[in-house]
Amino acid sequence: QEMKMATDTPSTRTGDILDPDFESPNREANVFSSTFNLAATIVGGGVLSLPLAFERCGIILGSILMVIAAIVTERSMYLLCLCARMTGATSYGEVGKVAFGKSMEYFVSILLFVILDFALVAYMVLLQDIWTSVLYLWIPEEQDIDKTMVLLVILVIMSPFFVQDTLYALRFNCYVSFASVSILCLALCHSAFIAIISAEPLASVSEEEAVLKLWSDSADDVLFAFPIITLSFLGIFNVLPIQNSLRQPTRSRTQLVVDGAIGSSCVLMLLFGLGGYVYARDKTDGNILNNLSESGDLFFLLGRLGCGVTIMLAMAMILLPCRSSLVEVLNMLSQESSTDKYETGTQASSHVTGEETPLLASEIGDDDQRTSFSTASTAHPVHEESKLMDKYHWWIHYSCTFGIIFFTYVIAIHVPGVAVGWSLCGSF
């Protein structure tokens, strides 16, 4: 009876499979820190294009679409957490594999790779715009600055961060990003309030361009803007690591974290989008910082510098899961090929049933699990292939890293604006 009471936790009563365990000492985050961490990872460079979305949709329709996107994201995050708790999965791909098989794991990995690739493209466009405008604060405007060279120099400077296996040193980057966006939001809302009180916009626009749009009658504008709005909540794949580190992760506490993060992020981004649109009106750019280039406001300058630095560091943080998704797809393809060859050659003599295959085989487990699994099937060619991947890990690591950087750089220097990159990324 005492043993039963000792092991009786909310997770066992609900049938949840948690990794780490419910009472694990590795769970060190409380509700407040988990909520702030999740909100800080959601609020990123995508908010700089939200004023353009409001300019296309109008104030009322844009606000409605923002609330809809927040509700859908909140439900998706919580359902993903429930699926992980019921299956014991610890990542987005593992949840898909348990629910729909290995093909879904392929699909999730490829989808994440494509989305993060386009996110890198958008971040590169933002970087070349931000730092070019910063350089013009000290360089005369008569002297032309090549944006592509500015971006290339930034990528060279960031290359040591791009090749890292872990980015633990950048774990506080999301807080700096959240603070920078908050400073910009306050400055935009203050400027928008002054524009409303004075009955004229602060940006250099004509009287016709100064009219605020409440609702859009163009379906094309809505289709262009809605992916930007939905992408501003990008970060659903970060919710599982947050749940895995939450102390006493009952379902109610997990729900509280998700609701708090989405609610606070929605309020901040809604104010940011509305403030930016009221400030710039019909001249709103895909990167609202471009509308602030003529402003000498200290808060705008601090926000621009903060966003420039955090987006540089955020590129390294996005590249890590992007490269991991690509390597995972390549690894699964190589293992699938080796498995097919083995099964074709041994079909007549082997009678291994499907029940002997693990329901969920984690690629990153403890040493005992990896040892026992490989010992039980040392003759399987898949493990020879895995050893081959480990042998050439350094080559795969560097080739994938710089291949992704080169591919996204070529696209970024040809994209007409950051809003196009966010719209394409959000469409996926």
mmCIF file of C-alpha atoms in Angstrom, residues 17-385:
data_model
loop_
_atom_site.group_PDB
_atom_site.id
_atom_site.type_symbol
_atom_site.label_atom_id
_atom_site.label_comp_id
_atom_site.label_asym_id
_atom_site.label_seq_id
_atom_site.Cartn_x
_atom_site.Cartn_y
_atom_site.Cartn_z
ATOM 1 C CA ILE A 17 3.805 8.438 -20.209
ATOM 2 C CA LEU A 18 6.243 11.207 -19.309
ATOM 3 C CA ASP A 19 9.918 11.457 -20.167
ATOM 4 C CA PRO A 20 11.507 12.484 -17.815
ATOM 5 C CA ASP A 21 9.315 11.075 -15.064
ATOM 6 C CA PHE A 22 6.768 13.224 -13.256
ATOM 7 C CA GLU A 23 8.964 13.600 -10.142
ATOM 8 C CA SER A 24 12.287 13.699 -12.018
ATOM 9 C CA PRO A 25 14.861 16.148 -10.567
ATOM 10 C CA ASN A 26 15.681 17.120 -14.168
ATOM 11 C CA ARG A 27 12.391 19.027 -14.245
ATOM 12 C CA GLU A 28 13.482 22.392 -12.852
ATOM 13 C CA ALA A 29 11.210 24.936 -14.586
ATOM 14 C CA ASN A 30 8.169 26.430 -12.858
ATOM 15 C CA VAL A 31 5.009 27.679 -14.559
ATOM 16 C CA PHE A 32 6.162 31.299 -14.824
ATOM 17 C CA SER A 33 9.570 30.556 -16.345
ATOM 18 C CA SER A 34 8.081 27.980 -18.721
ATOM 19 C CA THR A 35 5.423 30.457 -19.849
ATOM 20 C CA PHE A 36 7.988 33.193 -20.441
ATOM 21 C CA ASN A 37 10.345 30.821 -22.265
ATOM 22 C CA LEU A 38 7.596 29.662 -24.617
ATOM 23 C CA ALA A 39 6.377 33.228 -25.223
ATOM 24 C CA ALA A 40 9.936 34.431 -25.863
ATOM 25 C CA THR A 41 10.503 31.722 -28.476
ATOM 26 C CA ILE A 42 7.213 32.609 -30.219
ATOM 27 C CA VAL A 43 7.865 36.360 -30.429
ATOM 28 C CA GLY A 44 10.644 36.810 -32.976
ATOM 29 C CA GLY A 45 11.581 38.523 -36.219
ATOM 30 C CA GLY A 46 8.233 37.683 -37.806
ATOM 31 C CA VAL A 47 6.523 40.474 -35.851
ATOM 32 C CA LEU A 48 8.354 43.082 -37.952
ATOM 33 C CA SER A 49 6.045 42.246 -40.868
ATOM 34 C CA LEU A 50 2.801 42.295 -38.865
ATOM 35 C CA PRO A 51 2.102 46.010 -39.557
ATOM 36 C CA LEU A 52 2.059 45.172 -43.287
ATOM 37 C CA ALA A 53 -0.483 42.407 -42.610
ATOM 38 C CA PHE A 54 -2.732 44.935 -40.867
ATOM 39 C CA GLU A 55 -2.229 47.387 -43.737
ATOM 40 C CA ARG A 56 -3.428 44.719 -46.181
ATOM 41 C CA CYS A 57 -6.336 43.383 -44.069
ATOM 42 C CA GLY A 58 -7.443 46.450 -42.153
ATOM 43 C CA ILE A 59 -7.634 46.998 -38.404
ATOM 44 C CA ILE A 60 -10.792 44.980 -37.691
ATOM 45 C CA LEU A 61 -10.167 42.035 -40.026
ATOM 46 C CA GLY A 62 -6.483 41.902 -39.073
ATOM 47 C CA SER A 63 -7.382 41.745 -35.387
ATOM 48 C CA ILE A 64 -9.920 38.969 -36.025
ATOM 49 C CA LEU A 65 -7.382 36.936 -37.998
ATOM 50 C CA MET A 66 -4.826 37.444 -35.230
ATOM 51 C CA VAL A 67 -7.226 36.078 -32.604
ATOM 52 C CA ILE A 68 -8.143 33.124 -34.853
ATOM 53 C CA ALA A 69 -4.461 32.300 -35.375
ATOM 54 C CA ALA A 70 -3.859 32.493 -31.622
ATOM 55 C CA ILE A 71 -6.759 30.132 -30.827
ATOM 56 C CA VAL A 72 -5.717 27.603 -33.485
ATOM 57 C CA THR A 73 -2.102 27.699 -32.285
ATOM 58 C CA GLU A 74 -3.134 27.265 -28.646
ATOM 59 C CA ARG A 75 -5.298 24.239 -29.446
ATOM 60 C CA SER A 76 -2.585 22.731 -31.641
ATOM 61 C CA MET A 77 0.067 23.149 -28.957
ATOM 62 C CA TYR A 78 -2.049 21.596 -26.221
ATOM 63 C CA LEU A 79 -3.142 18.690 -28.433
ATOM 64 C CA LEU A 80 0.488 18.058 -29.327
ATOM 65 C CA CYS A 81 1.338 17.961 -25.615
ATOM 66 C CA LEU A 82 -1.506 15.488 -24.973
ATOM 67 C CA CYS A 83 -0.363 13.251 -27.844
ATOM 68 C CA ALA A 84 3.173 13.251 -26.452
ATOM 69 C CA ARG A 85 1.904 12.384 -22.956
ATOM 70 C CA MET A 86 -0.227 9.481 -24.216
ATOM 71 C CA THR A 87 2.510 7.971 -26.404
ATOM 72 C CA GLY A 88 5.695 8.783 -24.502
ATOM 73 C CA ALA A 89 7.067 10.712 -27.485
ATOM 74 C CA THR A 90 9.411 13.607 -26.815
ATOM 75 C CA SER A 91 9.480 15.319 -30.230
ATOM 76 C CA TYR A 92 7.115 16.358 -33.005
ATOM 77 C CA GLY A 93 8.471 13.669 -35.339
ATOM 78 C CA GLU A 94 8.050 10.906 -32.774
ATOM 79 C CA VAL A 95 4.410 11.856 -32.240
ATOM 80 C CA GLY A 96 3.799 11.608 -35.982
ATOM 81 C CA LYS A 97 5.583 8.265 -36.155
ATOM 82 C CA VAL A 98 3.527 6.721 -33.348
ATOM 83 C CA ALA A 99 0.256 8.026 -34.785
ATOM 84 C CA PHE A 100 0.704 7.379 -38.513
ATOM 85 C CA GLY A 101 3.875 5.367 -38.970
ATOM 86 C CA LYS A 102 7.325 6.102 -40.286
ATOM 87 C CA SER A 103 6.013 7.904 -43.366
ATOM 88 C CA MET A 104 4.626 10.652 -41.141
ATOM 89 C CA GLU A 105 8.007 11.002 -39.463
ATOM 90 C CA TYR A 106 9.479 11.569 -42.938
ATOM 91 C CA PHE A 107 6.801 14.145 -43.690
ATOM 92 C CA VAL A 108 7.235 16.051 -40.413
ATOM 93 C CA SER A 109 11.016 16.217 -40.811
ATOM 94 C CA ILE A 110 10.766 17.424 -44.412
ATOM 95 C CA LEU A 111 8.079 19.965 -43.498
ATOM 96 C CA LEU A 112 10.157 21.380 -40.645
ATOM 97 C CA PHE A 113 13.186 21.590 -42.924
ATOM 98 C CA VAL A 114 11.272 23.560 -45.580
ATOM 99 C CA ILE A 115 9.620 25.917 -43.065
ATOM 100 C CA LEU A 116 12.888 26.641 -41.261
ATOM 101 C CA ASP A 117 14.655 27.155 -44.599
ATOM 102 C CA PHE A 118 12.202 29.887 -45.572
ATOM 103 C CA ALA A 119 12.484 31.347 -42.072
ATOM 104 C CA LEU A 120 16.254 31.622 -42.579
ATOM 105 C CA VAL A 121 15.643 33.388 -45.904
ATOM 106 C CA ALA A 122 13.341 35.908 -44.210
ATOM 107 C CA TYR A 123 15.844 36.468 -41.401
ATOM 108 C CA MET A 124 18.612 37.142 -43.928
ATOM 109 C CA VAL A 125 16.467 39.728 -45.705
ATOM 110 C CA LEU A 126 15.735 41.363 -42.353
ATOM 111 C CA LEU A 127 19.416 41.430 -41.441
ATOM 112 C CA GLN A 128 20.547 43.126 -44.627
ATOM 113 C CA ASP A 129 17.815 45.765 -44.261
ATOM 114 C CA ILE A 130 18.444 46.410 -40.556
ATOM 115 C CA TRP A 131 22.223 46.676 -40.659
ATOM 116 C CA THR A 132 22.283 48.642 -43.917
ATOM 117 C CA SER A 133 20.022 51.274 -42.319
ATOM 118 C CA VAL A 134 22.244 51.270 -39.207
ATOM 119 C CA LEU A 135 25.359 51.838 -41.335
ATOM 120 C CA TYR A 136 23.681 54.804 -43.017
ATOM 121 C CA LEU A 137 23.568 56.487 -39.596
ATOM 122 C CA TRP A 138 27.350 56.930 -39.842
ATOM 123 C CA ILE A 139 27.935 56.772 -43.619
ATOM 124 C CA PRO A 140 26.654 59.517 -45.947
ATOM 125 C CA GLU A 141 23.646 58.478 -47.999
ATOM 126 C CA GLU A 142 25.456 59.541 -51.179
ATOM 127 C CA GLN A 143 27.738 56.556 -50.698
ATOM 128 C CA ASP A 144 26.031 53.403 -51.900
ATOM 129 C CA ILE A 145 26.111 50.334 -49.630
ATOM 130 C CA ASP A 146 25.762 46.891 -51.187
ATOM 131 C CA LYS A 147 23.197 44.978 -49.106
ATOM 132 C CA THR A 148 24.377 41.625 -50.422
ATOM 133 C CA MET A 149 27.914 42.318 -49.193
ATOM 134 C CA VAL A 150 26.562 43.411 -45.801
ATOM 135 C CA LEU A 151 24.698 40.113 -45.518
ATOM 136 C CA LEU A 152 27.749 38.139 -46.647
ATOM 137 C CA VAL A 153 29.919 39.769 -43.973
ATOM 138 C CA ILE A 154 27.286 38.959 -41.337
ATOM 139 C CA LEU A 155 27.228 35.295 -42.414
ATOM 140 C CA VAL A 156 31.031 35.100 -42.228
ATOM 141 C CA ILE A 157 30.980 36.588 -38.725
ATOM 142 C CA MET A 158 28.285 34.135 -37.621
ATOM 143 C CA SER A 159 29.896 31.056 -39.230
ATOM 144 C CA PRO A 160 31.487 29.834 -35.937
ATOM 145 C CA PHE A 161 28.004 29.753 -34.380
ATOM 146 C CA PHE A 162 26.476 27.994 -37.398
ATOM 147 C CA VAL A 163 28.692 24.903 -37.074
ATOM 148 C CA GLN A 164 28.004 24.310 -33.373
ATOM 149 C CA ASP A 165 26.263 21.079 -32.332
ATOM 150 C CA THR A 166 24.557 22.820 -29.400
ATOM 151 C CA LEU A 167 23.811 26.476 -28.737
ATOM 152 C CA TYR A 168 23.569 26.387 -24.970
ATOM 153 C CA ALA A 169 25.491 29.665 -24.743
ATOM 154 C CA LEU A 170 22.674 31.405 -26.677
ATOM 155 C CA ARG A 171 19.898 30.179 -24.396
ATOM 156 C CA PHE A 172 19.248 33.752 -23.202
ATOM 157 C CA ASN A 173 18.873 35.114 -26.742
ATOM 158 C CA CYS A 174 15.076 34.745 -26.642
ATOM 159 C CA TYR A 175 14.905 37.103 -23.646
ATOM 160 C CA VAL A 176 16.894 39.776 -25.487
ATOM 161 C CA SER A 177 14.623 39.321 -28.495
ATOM 162 C CA PHE A 178 11.489 39.644 -26.371
ATOM 163 C CA ALA A 179 12.874 42.787 -24.730
ATOM 164 C CA SER A 180 13.789 44.334 -28.098
ATOM 165 C CA VAL A 181 10.336 43.667 -29.543
ATOM 166 C CA SER A 182 8.729 45.058 -26.385
ATOM 167 C CA ILE A 183 10.773 48.277 -26.648
ATOM 168 C CA LEU A 184 9.820 48.665 -30.302
ATOM 169 C CA CYS A 185 6.183 47.950 -29.478
ATOM 170 C CA LEU A 186 6.104 50.655 -26.800
ATOM 171 C CA ALA A 187 7.752 53.157 -29.144
ATOM 172 C CA LEU A 188 5.335 52.346 -31.982
ATOM 173 C CA CYS A 189 2.274 52.524 -29.732
ATOM 174 C CA HIS A 190 3.463 55.858 -28.300
ATOM 175 C CA SER A 191 4.012 57.250 -31.796
ATOM 176 C CA ALA A 192 0.670 55.902 -33.002
ATOM 177 C CA PHE A 193 -1.087 57.479 -30.008
ATOM 178 C CA ILE A 194 0.495 60.837 -30.821
ATOM 179 C CA ALA A 195 -0.582 60.434 -34.461
ATOM 180 C CA ILE A 196 -4.178 59.790 -33.413
ATOM 181 C CA ILE A 197 -4.228 62.709 -30.968
ATOM 182 C CA SER A 198 -2.718 65.088 -33.517
ATOM 183 C CA ALA A 199 -5.015 63.704 -36.267
ATOM 184 C CA GLU A 200 -2.073 63.182 -38.628
ATOM 185 C CA PRO A 201 0.420 60.334 -39.125
ATOM 186 C CA LEU A 202 4.032 60.773 -38.098
ATOM 187 C CA ALA A 203 5.396 59.031 -41.176
ATOM 188 C CA SER A 204 5.735 61.038 -44.396
ATOM 189 C CA VAL A 205 2.478 60.111 -46.144
ATOM 190 C CA SER A 206 -0.094 62.096 -48.077
ATOM 191 C CA GLU A 207 -3.636 62.809 -46.893
ATOM 192 C CA GLU A 208 -5.050 60.021 -49.094
ATOM 193 C CA GLU A 209 -2.507 57.541 -47.784
ATOM 194 C CA ALA A 210 -3.213 58.579 -44.190
ATOM 195 C CA VAL A 211 -6.732 57.118 -44.176
ATOM 196 C CA LEU A 212 -6.882 54.076 -41.862
ATOM 197 C CA LYS A 213 -8.342 50.916 -43.383
ATOM 198 C CA LEU A 214 -10.781 49.022 -41.177
ATOM 199 C CA TRP A 215 -11.639 46.129 -43.487
ATOM 200 C CA SER A 216 -10.170 44.717 -46.682
ATOM 201 C CA ASP A 217 -12.352 43.929 -49.688
ATOM 202 C CA SER A 218 -9.518 42.210 -51.560
ATOM 203 C CA ALA A 219 -9.218 38.441 -51.202
ATOM 204 C CA ASP A 220 -5.661 38.625 -52.556
ATOM 205 C CA ASP A 221 -4.620 40.938 -49.718
ATOM 206 C CA VAL A 222 -6.129 38.595 -47.127
ATOM 207 C CA LEU A 223 -4.454 35.539 -48.661
ATOM 208 C CA PHE A 224 -1.161 37.419 -48.667
ATOM 209 C CA ALA A 225 -1.463 38.631 -45.065
ATOM 210 C CA PHE A 226 -2.890 35.606 -43.247
ATOM 211 C CA PRO A 227 0.262 33.426 -43.632
ATOM 212 C CA ILE A 228 2.280 36.291 -42.144
ATOM 213 C CA ILE A 229 -0.078 36.432 -39.162
ATOM 214 C CA THR A 230 -0.043 32.674 -38.599
ATOM 215 C CA LEU A 231 3.742 32.560 -38.934
ATOM 216 C CA SER A 232 4.092 35.114 -36.154
ATOM 217 C CA PHE A 233 3.066 32.283 -33.794
ATOM 218 C CA LEU A 234 5.758 29.958 -35.152
ATOM 219 C CA GLY A 235 7.170 27.924 -32.290
ATOM 220 C CA ILE A 236 4.798 24.996 -31.891
ATOM 221 C CA PHE A 237 7.697 22.526 -32.066
ATOM 222 C CA ASN A 238 9.230 24.205 -28.983
ATOM 223 C CA VAL A 239 6.309 23.311 -26.730
ATOM 224 C CA LEU A 240 7.415 19.705 -26.117
ATOM 225 C CA PRO A 241 10.867 20.633 -24.721
ATOM 226 C CA ILE A 242 9.071 23.149 -22.489
ATOM 227 C CA GLN A 243 6.713 20.422 -21.226
ATOM 228 C CA ASN A 244 9.639 18.046 -20.721
ATOM 229 C CA SER A 245 11.329 20.527 -18.362
ATOM 230 C CA LEU A 246 8.206 21.662 -16.460
ATOM 231 C CA ARG A 247 8.133 20.757 -12.767
ATOM 232 C CA GLN A 248 5.088 18.625 -11.796
ATOM 233 C CA PRO A 249 3.703 18.662 -15.348
ATOM 234 C CA THR A 250 0.043 17.987 -14.713
ATOM 235 C CA ARG A 251 -2.319 18.607 -17.594
ATOM 236 C CA SER A 252 -3.722 21.699 -15.905
ATOM 237 C CA ARG A 253 -0.235 23.181 -15.407
ATOM 238 C CA THR A 254 0.678 22.433 -19.011
ATOM 239 C CA GLN A 255 -2.554 24.084 -20.147
ATOM 240 C CA LEU A 256 -1.706 27.112 -18.006
ATOM 241 C CA VAL A 257 1.719 27.445 -19.612
ATOM 242 C CA VAL A 258 0.351 27.191 -23.158
ATOM 243 C CA ASP A 259 -2.538 29.594 -22.527
ATOM 244 C CA GLY A 260 -0.292 32.130 -20.793
ATOM 245 C CA ALA A 261 2.341 32.068 -23.535
ATOM 246 C CA ILE A 262 -0.147 32.343 -26.411
ATOM 247 C CA GLY A 263 -2.230 34.999 -24.633
ATOM 248 C CA SER A 264 0.709 37.261 -23.790
ATOM 249 C CA SER A 265 2.252 36.806 -27.242
ATOM 250 C CA CYS A 266 -1.049 37.606 -28.948
ATOM 251 C CA VAL A 267 -1.500 40.838 -26.976
ATOM 252 C CA LEU A 268 2.066 41.996 -27.652
ATOM 253 C CA MET A 269 1.955 41.197 -31.374
ATOM 254 C CA LEU A 270 -1.515 42.690 -31.790
ATOM 255 C CA LEU A 271 -0.316 45.970 -30.273
ATOM 256 C CA PHE A 272 2.840 45.831 -32.399
ATOM 257 C CA GLY A 273 0.916 45.309 -35.642
ATOM 258 C CA LEU A 274 -1.667 47.992 -34.889
ATOM 259 C CA GLY A 275 0.930 50.496 -33.686
ATOM 260 C CA GLY A 276 3.118 49.989 -36.733
ATOM 261 C CA TYR A 277 0.217 50.345 -39.162
ATOM 262 C CA VAL A 278 -1.209 53.475 -37.503
ATOM 263 C CA TYR A 279 2.312 54.961 -37.572
ATOM 264 C CA ALA A 280 3.128 54.292 -41.247
ATOM 265 C CA ARG A 281 -0.381 53.949 -42.758
ATOM 266 C CA ASP A 282 -0.371 53.023 -46.475
ATOM 267 C CA LYS A 283 3.424 53.299 -46.700
ATOM 268 C CA THR A 284 3.906 50.399 -44.286
ATOM 269 C CA ASP A 285 6.876 48.299 -45.385
ATOM 270 C CA GLY A 286 7.325 44.546 -45.042
ATOM 271 C CA ASN A 287 9.952 45.399 -42.434
ATOM 272 C CA ILE A 288 8.538 48.143 -40.215
ATOM 273 C CA LEU A 289 12.084 49.168 -39.287
ATOM 274 C CA ASN A 290 12.471 50.562 -42.811
ATOM 275 C CA ASN A 291 9.725 53.071 -41.978
ATOM 276 C CA LEU A 292 11.734 54.190 -38.951
ATOM 277 C CA SER A 293 14.959 54.931 -40.821
ATOM 278 C CA GLU A 294 14.321 58.686 -40.702
ATOM 279 C CA SER A 295 13.327 58.667 -37.055
ATOM 280 C CA GLY A 296 15.872 59.794 -34.492
ATOM 281 C CA ASP A 297 13.928 58.362 -31.571
ATOM 282 C CA LEU A 298 16.243 56.684 -29.063
ATOM 283 C CA PHE A 299 13.810 53.825 -28.425
ATOM 284 C CA PHE A 300 13.539 53.113 -32.155
ATOM 285 C CA LEU A 301 17.338 53.034 -32.411
ATOM 286 C CA LEU A 302 17.672 50.703 -29.419
ATOM 287 C CA GLY A 303 14.942 48.450 -30.777
ATOM 288 C CA ARG A 304 16.595 48.341 -34.208
ATOM 289 C CA LEU A 305 20.003 47.462 -32.772
ATOM 290 C CA GLY A 306 18.488 44.887 -30.417
ATOM 291 C CA CYS A 307 16.535 43.224 -33.223
ATOM 292 C CA GLY A 308 19.611 43.215 -35.454
ATOM 293 C CA VAL A 309 21.743 41.416 -32.878
ATOM 294 C CA THR A 310 19.067 38.948 -31.793
ATOM 295 C CA ILE A 311 18.138 38.019 -35.371
ATOM 296 C CA MET A 312 21.814 37.300 -36.068
ATOM 297 C CA LEU A 313 21.913 34.946 -33.090
ATOM 298 C CA ALA A 314 18.449 33.556 -33.863
ATOM 299 C CA MET A 315 19.709 32.440 -37.276
ATOM 300 C CA ALA A 316 22.111 30.072 -35.546
ATOM 301 C CA MET A 317 19.301 28.796 -33.331
ATOM 302 C CA ILE A 318 17.053 28.172 -36.350
ATOM 303 C CA LEU A 319 19.840 26.573 -38.367
ATOM 304 C CA LEU A 320 20.366 23.913 -35.681
ATOM 305 C CA PRO A 321 16.897 22.242 -35.977
ATOM 306 C CA CYS A 322 16.905 22.887 -39.732
ATOM 307 C CA ARG A 323 20.153 20.959 -40.142
ATOM 308 C CA SER A 324 18.948 18.277 -37.717
ATOM 309 C CA SER A 325 15.794 17.767 -39.808
ATOM 310 C CA LEU A 326 17.843 17.447 -42.979
ATOM 311 C CA VAL A 327 20.287 14.982 -41.410
ATOM 312 C CA GLU A 328 17.381 13.009 -39.967
ATOM 313 C CA VAL A 329 15.783 12.695 -43.392
ATOM 314 C CA LEU A 330 19.096 11.607 -44.951
ATOM 315 C CA ASN A 331 19.668 9.124 -42.141
ATOM 316 C CA MET A 332 16.159 7.653 -42.487
ATOM 317 C CA LEU A 333 16.594 7.334 -46.258
ATOM 318 C CA SER A 334 19.911 5.508 -45.854
ATOM 319 C CA GLN A 335 18.482 3.201 -43.189
ATOM 320 C CA GLU A 336 15.383 2.525 -45.284
ATOM 321 C CA SER A 337 17.582 1.555 -48.237
ATOM 322 C CA SER A 338 19.693 -0.765 -46.089
ATOM 323 C CA THR A 339 16.590 -2.287 -44.517
ATOM 324 C CA ASP A 340 15.034 -3.002 -47.911
ATOM 325 C CA LYS A 341 18.203 -4.753 -49.097
ATOM 326 C CA TYR A 342 18.403 -6.857 -45.960
ATOM 327 C CA GLU A 343 14.753 -7.869 -46.023
ATOM 328 C CA THR A 344 14.928 -8.789 -49.714
ATOM 329 C CA GLY A 345 17.926 -11.058 -49.171
ATOM 330 C CA THR A 346 16.604 -12.762 -46.039
ATOM 331 C CA GLN A 347 12.866 -12.945 -46.663
ATOM 332 C CA ALA A 348 12.972 -16.691 -47.300
ATOM 333 C CA SER A 349 14.809 -17.537 -44.094
ATOM 334 C CA SER A 350 13.683 -14.812 -41.693
ATOM 335 C CA HIS A 351 10.290 -14.767 -39.984
ATOM 336 C CA VAL A 352 10.500 -11.639 -37.829
ATOM 337 C CA THR A 353 7.044 -10.409 -36.940
ATOM 338 C CA GLY A 354 5.901 -6.805 -36.663
ATOM 339 C CA GLU A 355 5.244 -7.176 -32.952
ATOM 340 C CA GLU A 356 8.998 -7.596 -32.378
ATOM 341 C CA THR A 357 9.628 -4.094 -33.748
ATOM 342 C CA PRO A 358 9.529 -1.392 -31.052
ATOM 343 C CA LEU A 359 6.466 0.860 -31.191
ATOM 344 C CA LEU A 360 8.676 3.895 -30.717
ATOM 345 C CA ALA A 361 12.423 3.704 -31.295
ATOM 346 C CA SER A 362 14.085 6.838 -30.015
ATOM 347 C CA GLU A 363 17.167 7.828 -31.954
ATOM 348 C CA ILE A 364 18.635 9.564 -28.931
ATOM 349 C CA GLY A 365 18.377 7.320 -25.917
ATOM 350 C CA ASP A 366 20.584 6.333 -23.038
ATOM 351 C CA ASP A 367 23.653 4.168 -23.559
ATOM 352 C CA ASP A 368 22.034 1.044 -22.105
ATOM 353 C CA GLN A 369 19.136 1.188 -24.556
ATOM 354 C CA ARG A 370 21.426 1.665 -27.547
ATOM 355 C CA THR A 371 23.708 -1.149 -26.404
ATOM 356 C CA SER A 372 20.915 -3.669 -25.810
ATOM 357 C CA PHE A 373 19.218 -2.881 -29.114
ATOM 358 C CA SER A 374 22.396 -3.165 -31.168
ATOM 359 C CA THR A 375 23.444 -6.362 -29.371
ATOM 360 C CA ALA A 376 20.105 -7.983 -30.156
ATOM 361 C CA SER A 377 20.504 -7.366 -33.876
ATOM 362 C CA THR A 378 24.189 -6.978 -34.668
ATOM 363 C CA ALA A 379 23.767 -8.638 -38.037
ATOM 364 C CA HIS A 380 21.346 -5.994 -39.310
ATOM 365 C CA PRO A 381 22.894 -3.780 -42.026
ATOM 366 C CA VAL A 382 21.061 -0.732 -40.633
ATOM 367 C CA HIS A 383 23.558 -0.545 -37.799
ATOM 368 C CA GLU A 384 26.459 -0.754 -40.240
ATOM 369 C CA GLU A 385 24.911 2.201 -42.025
#
